[in-house]
Amino acid sequence: MTLRAYLVEMVGTFLLVFFCAGAVCANRMTEEKPSAVGLLSLALAQGATLAVVLSVTTRVSQGCLNPAVTLALWVTKRFDLGRCFCLIVVQMVGAAFAGVAIISLFPQNILVDTYAGTPHLYDFYKAAEQVRPFDWLIGSVAE
């Protein structure tokens, strides 16, 4: 793989995490209670983001965009260990940059309410009254 492919993978992961977590935070800013319309708009936003980012990145790289997909390709012997490691590193860097962008764009109360755009990490954030810098790193990498 070329450096260009790794950069595309990092930017693609950034875009995926940024738009998906950003959609959750933006949805929370516009409505006080979760609704069916809000959940449908989140699903459409995340699905459209995934479709667009995958269609763009697969032309240059494999379009994994997720360490779990990368590991699955390594387990099935489609990637060697070095390539797998490099892809996971650039994916985590892209996700961490997306976390920084989310933290800098949204107010603290929205970040706490939405668990920095990662509501499935509720148990990780439930004791926090404020989202600390280390939290966004863990949340965005886990995302």
Tab-separated table of C-alpha atoms in Angstrom:
chain	number	residue	atom	x	y	z
A	1	MET	CA	0.000	0.000	0.000
A	2	THR	CA	1.141	3.511	-0.705
A	3	LEU	CA	1.280	6.491	1.612
A	4	ARG	CA	-1.668	7.928	-0.321
A	5	ALA	CA	-3.791	4.899	0.558
A	6	TYR	CA	-2.972	5.238	4.263
A	7	LEU	CA	-3.816	8.953	4.182
A	8	VAL	CA	-7.113	8.219	2.432
A	9	GLU	CA	-7.905	5.632	5.100
A	10	MET	CA	-7.138	8.152	7.867
A	11	VAL	CA	-9.248	10.903	6.271
A	12	GLY	CA	-12.081	8.461	5.582
A	13	THR	CA	-12.096	7.297	9.202
A	14	PHE	CA	-12.030	10.931	10.341
A	15	LEU	CA	-15.030	11.771	8.155
A	16	LEU	CA	-16.980	8.699	9.243
A	17	VAL	CA	-16.486	9.300	12.974
A	18	PHE	CA	-16.899	13.075	12.670
A	19	PHE	CA	-20.176	12.993	10.759
A	20	CYS	CA	-21.674	10.106	12.741
A	21	ALA	CA	-20.789	11.524	16.183
A	22	GLY	CA	-21.573	15.047	14.982
A	23	ALA	CA	-25.023	13.958	13.836
A	24	VAL	CA	-25.756	12.590	17.310
A	25	CYS	CA	-24.610	15.833	18.966
A	26	ALA	CA	-26.450	18.054	16.469
A	27	ASN	CA	-29.630	16.015	16.916
A	28	ARG	CA	-29.433	16.533	20.670
A	29	MET	CA	-29.014	20.283	20.205
A	30	THR	CA	-32.194	20.540	18.129
A	31	GLU	CA	-34.553	18.482	20.272
A	32	GLU	CA	-34.929	17.933	23.983
A	33	LYS	CA	-36.254	14.366	23.884
A	34	PRO	CA	-35.333	11.577	21.468
A	35	SER	CA	-38.024	10.970	18.867
A	36	ALA	CA	-38.645	8.557	16.018
A	37	VAL	CA	-37.928	11.287	13.467
A	38	GLY	CA	-34.654	12.083	15.224
A	39	LEU	CA	-33.607	8.450	15.249
A	40	LEU	CA	-34.531	8.044	11.587
A	41	SER	CA	-32.539	11.134	10.634
A	42	LEU	CA	-29.538	9.803	12.578
A	43	ALA	CA	-29.763	6.463	10.818
A	44	LEU	CA	-30.025	8.134	7.411
A	45	ALA	CA	-27.146	10.503	8.144
A	46	GLN	CA	-24.884	7.704	9.330
A	47	GLY	CA	-25.841	5.371	6.493
A	48	ALA	CA	-25.320	8.068	3.872
A	49	THR	CA	-21.976	9.009	5.395
A	50	LEU	CA	-20.815	5.401	5.337
A	51	ALA	CA	-21.963	4.919	1.742
A	52	VAL	CA	-20.239	8.060	0.474
A	53	VAL	CA	-17.005	7.573	2.401
A	54	LEU	CA	-16.769	3.911	1.380
A	55	SER	CA	-17.417	4.683	-2.275
A	56	VAL	CA	-14.665	7.305	-2.265
A	57	THR	CA	-12.044	5.414	-0.254
A	58	THR	CA	-12.330	2.026	-1.961
A	59	ARG	CA	-10.906	3.532	-5.146
A	60	VAL	CA	-7.587	4.263	-3.420
A	61	SER	CA	-7.421	1.944	-0.390
A	62	GLN	CA	-9.373	-1.068	0.809
A	63	GLY	CA	-11.936	1.193	2.493
A	64	CYS	CA	-11.820	-0.588	5.847
A	65	LEU	CA	-12.401	2.579	7.929
A	66	ASN	CA	-12.706	0.477	11.066
A	67	PRO	CA	-10.115	-1.522	13.047
A	68	ALA	CA	-12.595	-4.397	13.432
A	69	VAL	CA	-12.884	-4.751	9.658
A	70	THR	CA	-9.111	-4.512	9.319
A	71	LEU	CA	-8.592	-7.240	11.933
A	72	ALA	CA	-11.161	-9.445	10.212
A	73	LEU	CA	-9.250	-9.102	6.948
A	74	TRP	CA	-6.014	-9.998	8.750
A	75	VAL	CA	-7.610	-13.051	10.411
A	76	THR	CA	-8.837	-14.260	7.025
A	77	LYS	CA	-5.297	-13.747	5.665
A	78	ARG	CA	-6.212	-10.994	3.205
A	79	PHE	CA	-3.829	-8.553	4.944
A	80	ASP	CA	-0.392	-9.242	6.347
A	81	LEU	CA	0.400	-8.204	9.925
A	82	GLY	CA	2.400	-5.092	8.982
A	83	ARG	CA	-0.327	-3.717	6.754
A	84	CYS	CA	-2.958	-4.504	9.380
A	85	PHE	CA	-0.978	-2.700	12.090
A	86	CYS	CA	-0.393	0.388	9.925
A	87	LEU	CA	-4.064	0.581	8.937
A	88	ILE	CA	-5.223	0.315	12.536
A	89	VAL	CA	-2.813	3.070	13.590
A	90	VAL	CA	-3.986	5.485	10.876
A	91	GLN	CA	-7.642	4.637	11.612
A	92	MET	CA	-7.153	5.431	15.301
A	93	VAL	CA	-5.368	8.680	14.464
A	94	GLY	CA	-8.233	9.690	12.176
A	95	ALA	CA	-10.787	8.825	14.859
A	96	ALA	CA	-8.844	10.772	17.501
A	97	PHE	CA	-8.736	13.858	15.252
A	98	ALA	CA	-12.493	13.524	14.743
A	99	GLY	CA	-12.918	13.390	18.522
A	100	VAL	CA	-10.905	16.594	18.880
A	101	ALA	CA	-13.091	18.271	16.267
A	102	ILE	CA	-16.304	17.136	17.989
A	103	ILE	CA	-15.088	18.302	21.403
A	104	SER	CA	-14.120	21.697	20.005
A	105	LEU	CA	-17.398	22.244	18.095
A	106	PHE	CA	-20.077	21.327	20.626
A	107	PRO	CA	-20.808	22.762	24.091
A	108	GLN	CA	-19.981	20.728	27.185
A	109	ASN	CA	-23.622	20.047	28.145
A	110	ILE	CA	-24.335	18.480	24.723
A	111	LEU	CA	-21.152	16.405	24.932
A	112	VAL	CA	-22.157	15.081	28.347
A	113	ASP	CA	-25.761	14.383	27.248
A	114	THR	CA	-24.660	12.505	24.111
A	115	TYR	CA	-21.495	11.001	25.572
A	116	ALA	CA	-19.451	12.937	22.980
A	117	GLY	CA	-21.571	11.536	20.160
A	118	THR	CA	-21.091	7.929	21.253
A	119	PRO	CA	-24.223	7.057	23.276
A	120	HIS	CA	-23.453	3.348	23.209
A	121	LEU	CA	-20.535	4.121	25.560
A	122	TYR	CA	-22.937	5.162	28.328
A	123	ASP	CA	-21.274	3.050	31.025
A	124	PHE	CA	-17.910	4.597	30.265
A	125	TYR	CA	-19.189	8.162	30.613
A	126	LYS	CA	-21.992	7.822	33.192
A	127	ALA	CA	-19.865	8.871	36.174
A	128	ALA	CA	-18.426	11.905	34.387
A	129	GLU	CA	-19.917	15.341	34.870
A	130	GLN	CA	-17.568	16.709	32.263
A	131	VAL	CA	-16.040	15.091	29.188
A	132	ARG	CA	-12.284	15.220	29.731
A	133	PRO	CA	-9.700	15.134	26.911
A	134	PHE	CA	-8.821	11.495	27.613
A	135	ASP	CA	-12.515	10.576	27.370
A	136	TRP	CA	-12.888	11.839	23.816
A	137	LEU	CA	-9.830	9.889	22.795
A	138	ILE	CA	-11.177	6.633	24.203
A	139	GLY	CA	-14.697	7.336	22.905
A	140	SER	CA	-13.687	8.246	19.391
A	141	VAL	CA	-11.235	5.357	19.071
A	142	ALA	CA	-13.886	2.962	20.391
A	143	GLU	CA	-16.363	4.428	17.921
